[in-house]
PDB file of C-alpha atoms in Angstrom:
ATOM      1  CA  GLY A   1     100.680 147.485 190.355  1.00 71.00           C
ATOM      2  CA  LYS A   2      99.523 147.291 186.787  1.00 68.00           C
ATOM      3  CA  LYS A   3      97.850 144.216 185.369  1.00 62.00           C
ATOM      4  CA  LEU A   4      99.584 142.751 182.304  1.00 55.00           C
ATOM      5  CA  VAL A   5      97.127 141.804 179.544  1.00 52.00           C
ATOM      6  CA  ASP A   6      97.464 140.217 176.105  1.00 51.00           C
ATOM      7  CA  ALA A   7      96.249 142.744 173.520  1.00 54.00           C
ATOM      8  CA  SER A   8      95.445 139.970 171.045  1.00 54.00           C
ATOM      9  CA  LYS A   9      92.738 138.623 173.334  1.00 53.00           C
ATOM     10  CA  ASP A  10      89.120 139.583 172.860  1.00 59.00           C
ATOM     11  CA  ASP A  11      88.269 140.439 176.459  1.00 53.00           C
ATOM     12  CA  LEU A  12      89.932 143.756 177.368  1.00 52.00           C
ATOM     13  CA  LYS A  13      87.089 145.339 179.332  1.00 55.00           C
ATOM     14  CA  ASP A  14      89.381 146.438 182.173  1.00 48.00           C
ATOM     15  CA  VAL A  15      91.699 148.325 179.815  1.00 47.00           C
ATOM     16  CA  PHE A  16      89.013 150.434 178.142  1.00 47.00           C
ATOM     17  CA  ASP A  17      86.996 151.925 180.991  1.00 49.00           C
ATOM     18  CA  ASP A  18      86.335 155.251 179.286  1.00 50.00           C
ATOM     19  CA  ASP A  19      82.522 155.215 179.182  1.00 48.00           C
ATOM     20  CA  ASP A  20      82.545 158.960 178.491  1.00 41.00           C
ATOM     21  CA  GLU A  21      83.292 158.119 174.853  1.00 47.00           C
ATOM     22  CA  ASP A  22      79.904 156.576 174.149  1.00 45.00           C
ATOM     23  CA  GLU A  23      79.915 156.634 170.354  1.00 52.00           C
ATOM     24  CA  ASP A  24      76.866 155.572 168.362  1.00 53.00           C
ATOM     25  CA  ASN A  25      78.057 152.456 166.580  1.00 60.00           C
ATOM     26  CA  GLY A  26      74.573 151.353 165.548  1.00 71.00           C
ATOM     27  CA  ASP A  27      75.393 152.503 162.026  1.00 90.00           C
ATOM     28  CA  PHE A  28      77.689 149.506 161.646  1.00 94.00           C
ATOM     29  CA  GLU A  29      75.286 146.779 162.830  1.00 94.00           C
ATOM     30  CA  GLU A  30      74.267 145.868 159.276  1.00 95.00           C
ATOM     31  CA  LEU A  31      77.908 145.669 158.173  1.00 95.00           C
ATOM     32  CA  CYS A  32      78.870 143.506 161.164  1.00 95.00           C
ATOM     33  CA  SER A  33      75.967 141.120 160.497  1.00 95.00           C
ATOM     34  CA  TRP A  34      76.794 140.953 156.791  1.00 96.00           C
ATOM     35  CA  LEU A  35      80.484 140.291 157.458  1.00 96.00           C
ATOM     36  CA  LYS A  36      79.553 137.562 159.943  1.00 95.00           C
ATOM     37  CA  LEU A  37      77.504 135.856 157.218  1.00 95.00           C
ATOM     38  CA  GLN A  38      80.256 136.298 154.608  1.00 94.00           C
ATOM     39  CA  LEU A  39      82.960 134.928 156.900  1.00 93.00           C
ATOM     40  CA  GLU A  40      80.876 132.543 159.032  1.00 90.00           C
ATOM     41  CA  ASP A  41      83.201 129.596 158.480  1.00 89.00           C
ATOM     42  CA  ARG A  42      86.224 131.639 159.641  1.00 88.00           C
ATOM     43  CA  VAL A  43      85.038 133.998 162.428  1.00 90.00           C
ATOM     44  CA  SER A  44      82.956 133.507 165.542  1.00 88.00           C
ATOM     45  CA  SER A  45      81.722 137.107 165.553  1.00 91.00           C
ATOM     46  CA  VAL A  46      82.289 140.558 164.067  1.00 94.00           C
ATOM     47  CA  LYS A  47      82.277 143.665 166.241  1.00 93.00           C
ATOM     48  CA  LEU A  48      83.595 147.199 166.435  1.00 94.00           C
ATOM     49  CA  SER A  49      86.870 147.754 168.224  1.00 90.00           C
ATOM     50  CA  LYS A  50      87.994 150.497 170.591  1.00 87.00           C
ATOM     51  CA  ARG A  51      91.644 149.484 170.392  1.00 86.00           C
ATOM     52  CA  LEU A  52      92.384 149.823 166.663  1.00 88.00           C
ATOM     53  CA  VAL A  53      93.945 153.073 165.477  1.00 90.00           C
ATOM     54  CA  ASP A  54      95.561 152.551 162.060  1.00 91.00           C
ATOM     55  CA  ALA A  55      94.505 149.067 161.002  1.00 93.00           C
ATOM     56  CA  PRO A  56      91.035 148.635 159.479  1.00 95.00           C
ATOM     57  CA  ALA A  57      90.525 145.266 161.191  1.00 95.00           C
ATOM     58  CA  ALA A  58      92.147 142.730 163.499  1.00 92.00           C
ATOM     59  CA  LEU A  59      91.527 139.155 164.558  1.00 90.00           C
ATOM     60  CA  THR A  60      91.341 138.495 168.279  1.00 88.00           C
ATOM     61  CA  GLU A  61      90.980 135.317 170.290  1.00 79.00           C
ATOM     62  CA  GLY A  62      88.747 134.679 173.266  1.00 67.00           C
ATOM     63  CA  ALA A  63      90.247 134.860 176.740  1.00 58.00           C
ATOM     64  CA  PHE A  64      91.318 131.204 176.504  1.00 57.00           C
ATOM     65  CA  GLY A  65      91.736 131.003 172.720  1.00 63.00           C
ATOM     66  CA  MET A  66      94.854 129.769 170.975  1.00 63.00           C
ATOM     67  CA  SER A  67      97.316 132.208 169.460  1.00 63.00           C
ATOM     68  CA  PRO A  68      98.155 131.804 165.755  1.00 64.00           C
ATOM     69  CA  THR A  69     101.495 130.249 166.687  1.00 64.00           C
ATOM     70  CA  MET A  70      99.825 127.745 169.026  1.00 65.00           C
ATOM     71  CA  ARG A  71      97.371 126.872 166.240  1.00 64.00           C
ATOM     72  CA  LYS A  72     100.330 126.022 163.979  1.00 64.00           C
ATOM     73  CA  TYR A  73     101.880 123.809 166.666  1.00 61.00           C
ATOM     74  CA  MET A  74      98.579 122.071 167.312  1.00 66.00           C
ATOM     75  CA  ALA A  75      97.979 121.486 163.595  1.00 66.00           C
ATOM     76  CA  ALA A  76     101.472 119.998 163.231  1.00 67.00           C
ATOM     77  CA  GLN A  77     100.850 117.772 166.250  1.00 68.00           C
ATOM     78  CA  ALA A  78      97.497 116.704 164.812  1.00 67.00           C
ATOM     79  CA  VAL A  79      99.131 115.680 161.535  1.00 63.00           C
ATOM     80  CA  ALA A  80     101.757 113.689 163.427  1.00 61.00           C
ATOM     81  CA  GLN A  81      99.100 111.888 165.483  1.00 61.00           C
ATOM     82  CA  GLU A  82      96.530 111.720 162.669  1.00 60.00           C
ATOM     83  CA  ASP A  83      93.976 113.313 164.996  1.00 54.00           C
ATOM     84  CA  GLU A  84      92.541 116.777 164.520  1.00 50.00           C
ATOM     85  CA  PHE A  85      94.102 118.970 167.220  1.00 46.00           C
ATOM     86  CA  ALA A  86      95.559 115.839 168.822  1.00 46.00           C
ATOM     87  CA  GLY A  87      92.728 115.311 171.282  1.00 48.00           C
ATOM     88  CA  PHE A  88      92.864 118.887 172.569  1.00 49.00           C
ATOM     89  CA  GLY A  89      89.538 119.813 170.995  1.00 49.00           C
ATOM     90  CA  GLY A  90      88.993 122.099 168.037  1.00 50.00           C
ATOM     91  CA  ALA A  91      90.401 125.574 167.924  1.00 59.00           C
ATOM     92  CA  GLY A  92      87.758 128.249 168.302  1.00 75.00           C
ATOM     93  CA  LYS A  93      87.277 130.782 165.570  1.00 83.00           C
ATOM     94  CA  PRO A  94      88.694 134.256 166.133  1.00 87.00           C
ATOM     95  CA  THR A  95      86.625 137.439 166.407  1.00 89.00           C
ATOM     96  CA  LEU A  96      86.970 140.046 163.655  1.00 93.00           C
ATOM     97  CA  GLU A  97      87.214 143.519 165.168  1.00 94.00           C
ATOM     98  CA  LEU A  98      86.595 146.526 162.913  1.00 96.00           C
ATOM     99  CA  ASN A  99      87.973 150.046 163.180  1.00 95.00           C
ATOM    100  CA  ALA A 100      84.924 152.288 162.662  1.00 94.00           C
ATOM    101  CA  LYS A 101      87.220 155.216 161.834  1.00 94.00           C
ATOM    102  CA  SER A 102      89.049 153.415 159.022  1.00 94.00           C
ATOM    103  CA  SER A 103      88.246 154.757 155.556  1.00 93.00           C
ATOM    104  CA  ILE A 104      88.105 151.164 154.277  1.00 93.00           C
ATOM    105  CA  VAL A 105      85.495 150.105 156.850  1.00 95.00           C
ATOM    106  CA  VAL A 106      83.484 153.307 156.323  1.00 95.00           C
ATOM    107  CA  ALA A 107      83.519 152.781 152.524  1.00 94.00           C
ATOM    108  CA  LEU A 108      82.377 149.187 152.977  1.00 95.00           C
ATOM    109  CA  ASN A 109      79.665 150.300 155.420  1.00 95.00           C
ATOM    110  CA  ASN A 110      78.374 152.916 152.957  1.00 95.00           C
ATOM    111  CA  GLY A 111      78.699 150.661 149.906  1.00 93.00           C
ATOM    112  CA  ASP A 112      76.416 148.164 148.192  1.00 94.00           C
ATOM    113  CA  LEU A 113      76.901 144.970 150.187  1.00 94.00           C
ATOM    114  CA  THR A 114      75.319 142.882 147.429  1.00 94.00           C
ATOM    115  CA  SER A 115      78.109 143.690 144.951  1.00 93.00           C
ATOM    116  CA  ASP A 116      80.996 141.427 144.009  1.00 91.00           C
ATOM    117  CA  GLU A 117      83.373 144.249 144.998  1.00 90.00           C
ATOM    118  CA  ALA A 118      81.980 144.235 148.553  1.00 93.00           C
ATOM    119  CA  GLU A 119      82.480 140.481 148.800  1.00 93.00           C
ATOM    120  CA  ASP A 120      86.073 140.844 147.585  1.00 91.00           C
ATOM    121  CA  ALA A 121      86.642 143.677 150.088  1.00 92.00           C
ATOM    122  CA  ALA A 122      85.293 141.502 152.915  1.00 94.00           C
ATOM    123  CA  GLU A 123      87.647 138.682 151.956  1.00 93.00           C
ATOM    124  CA  LEU A 124      90.603 141.067 151.692  1.00 94.00           C
ATOM    125  CA  LEU A 125      89.745 142.693 155.020  1.00 95.00           C
ATOM    126  CA  PHE A 126      89.769 139.291 156.717  1.00 94.00           C
ATOM    127  CA  ASP A 127      92.915 138.103 154.926  1.00 94.00           C
ATOM    128  CA  VAL A 128      94.870 141.260 155.761  1.00 94.00           C
ATOM    129  CA  ALA A 129      93.765 141.041 159.402  1.00 93.00           C
ATOM    130  CA  ALA A 130      94.814 137.380 159.417  1.00 90.00           C
ATOM    131  CA  LEU A 131      98.226 138.102 157.915  1.00 91.00           C
ATOM    132  CA  THR A 132      98.992 140.983 160.270  1.00 90.00           C
ATOM    133  CA  GLY A 133      97.819 138.886 163.226  1.00 86.00           C
ATOM    134  CA  GLY A 134     100.144 135.990 162.416  1.00 84.00           C
ATOM    135  CA  TYR A 135      97.554 133.594 161.001  1.00 83.00           C
ATOM    136  CA  GLU A 136      98.100 131.594 157.839  1.00 83.00           C
ATOM    137  CA  LEU A 137      95.965 132.230 154.774  1.00 86.00           C
ATOM    138  CA  SER A 138      93.773 129.329 153.768  1.00 83.00           C
ATOM    139  CA  ASP A 139      93.964 130.289 150.068  1.00 89.00           C
ATOM    140  CA  ALA A 140      97.035 132.342 149.194  1.00 91.00           C
ATOM    141  CA  THR A 141      96.282 132.147 145.459  1.00 94.00           C
ATOM    142  CA  ALA A 142      92.849 133.760 145.877  1.00 92.00           C
ATOM    143  CA  PHE A 143      94.415 136.465 148.071  1.00 92.00           C
ATOM    144  CA  ALA A 144      97.094 137.170 145.452  1.00 94.00           C
ATOM    145  CA  THR A 145      94.448 137.323 142.714  1.00 93.00           C
ATOM    146  CA  LYS A 146      92.386 139.880 144.656  1.00 91.00           C
ATOM    147  CA  VAL A 147      95.437 142.009 145.462  1.00 91.00           C
ATOM    148  CA  THR A 148      96.580 141.899 141.833  1.00 93.00           C
ATOM    149  CA  LYS A 149      93.093 142.951 140.682  1.00 90.00           C
ATOM    150  CA  LEU A 150      93.173 145.810 143.189  1.00 88.00           C
ATOM    151  CA  MET A 151      96.614 146.868 141.998  1.00 89.00           C
ATOM    152  CA  GLY A 152      95.319 146.899 138.413  1.00 90.00           C
ATOM    153  CA  GLN A 153      92.708 149.478 139.434  1.00 86.00           C
ATOM    154  CA  THR A 154      95.334 151.800 140.885  1.00 84.00           C
ATOM    155  CA  GLU A 155      96.207 154.814 138.781  1.00 84.00           C
ATOM    156  CA  ILE A 156      99.910 155.443 138.622  1.00 84.00           C
ATOM    157  CA  PRO A 157     100.859 158.959 137.510  1.00 86.00           C
ATOM    158  CA  PRO A 158     102.844 159.224 134.284  1.00 87.00           C
ATOM    159  CA  LYS A 159     106.568 159.817 134.312  1.00 87.00           C
ATOM    160  CA  LYS A 160     107.591 163.377 134.917  1.00 86.00           C
ATOM    161  CA  GLU A 161     109.631 164.858 132.175  1.00 84.00           C
ATOM    162  CA  ALA A 162     113.006 166.034 133.295  1.00 78.00           C
ATOM    163  CA  GLU A 163     113.212 169.795 133.406  1.00 81.00           C
ATOM    164  CA  PRO A 164     116.061 171.223 131.352  1.00 80.00           C
ATOM    165  CA  VAL A 165     118.943 172.367 133.499  1.00 79.00           C
ATOM    166  CA  GLU A 166     120.745 175.494 132.501  1.00 82.00           C
ATOM    167  CA  ALA A 167     124.423 175.349 133.086  1.00 79.00           C
ATOM    168  CA  GLU A 168     127.040 178.030 132.853  1.00 82.00           C
ATOM    169  CA  VAL A 169     130.204 177.314 131.037  1.00 81.00           C
ATOM    170  CA  VAL A 170     133.136 178.771 132.930  1.00 81.00           C
ATOM    171  CA  GLU A 171     136.333 179.332 130.989  1.00 76.00           C
TER     172      GLU A 171
END
């Protein structure tokens, strides 16, 4: 039979056995290291993913890590017992997996990592991965500010003028 695995877990070595697709991902080592430094208080590691297709990034847990929902339950329990994680030990940080084929990741990889824009992009990349993975944002106001700034840079085409319609008058 088939083995059932949780796709949100970090360790999916058995699922991706295709060694014939040995892509050179060394080009992204600098980006992964930089992102790890930028997000060091929120991620345990940053690596390239084989599983992502459309999304630029995703957060995954270790084989025995807590899901986002379990983290919420544990945090609520900790508040009730006034003990961080209620004696169950701290929750490990998730791993940030990057899609090397995503235009966003490629643009970040080819960009100036010392710029403020790169720092904002790193934060947005993490926050979007967190939101789509079911995690809660630590600073929703900062996220909204960055998204609003990004929306302000978007060019929206002007209104199209309605073309005159010729109509026949039938008597």
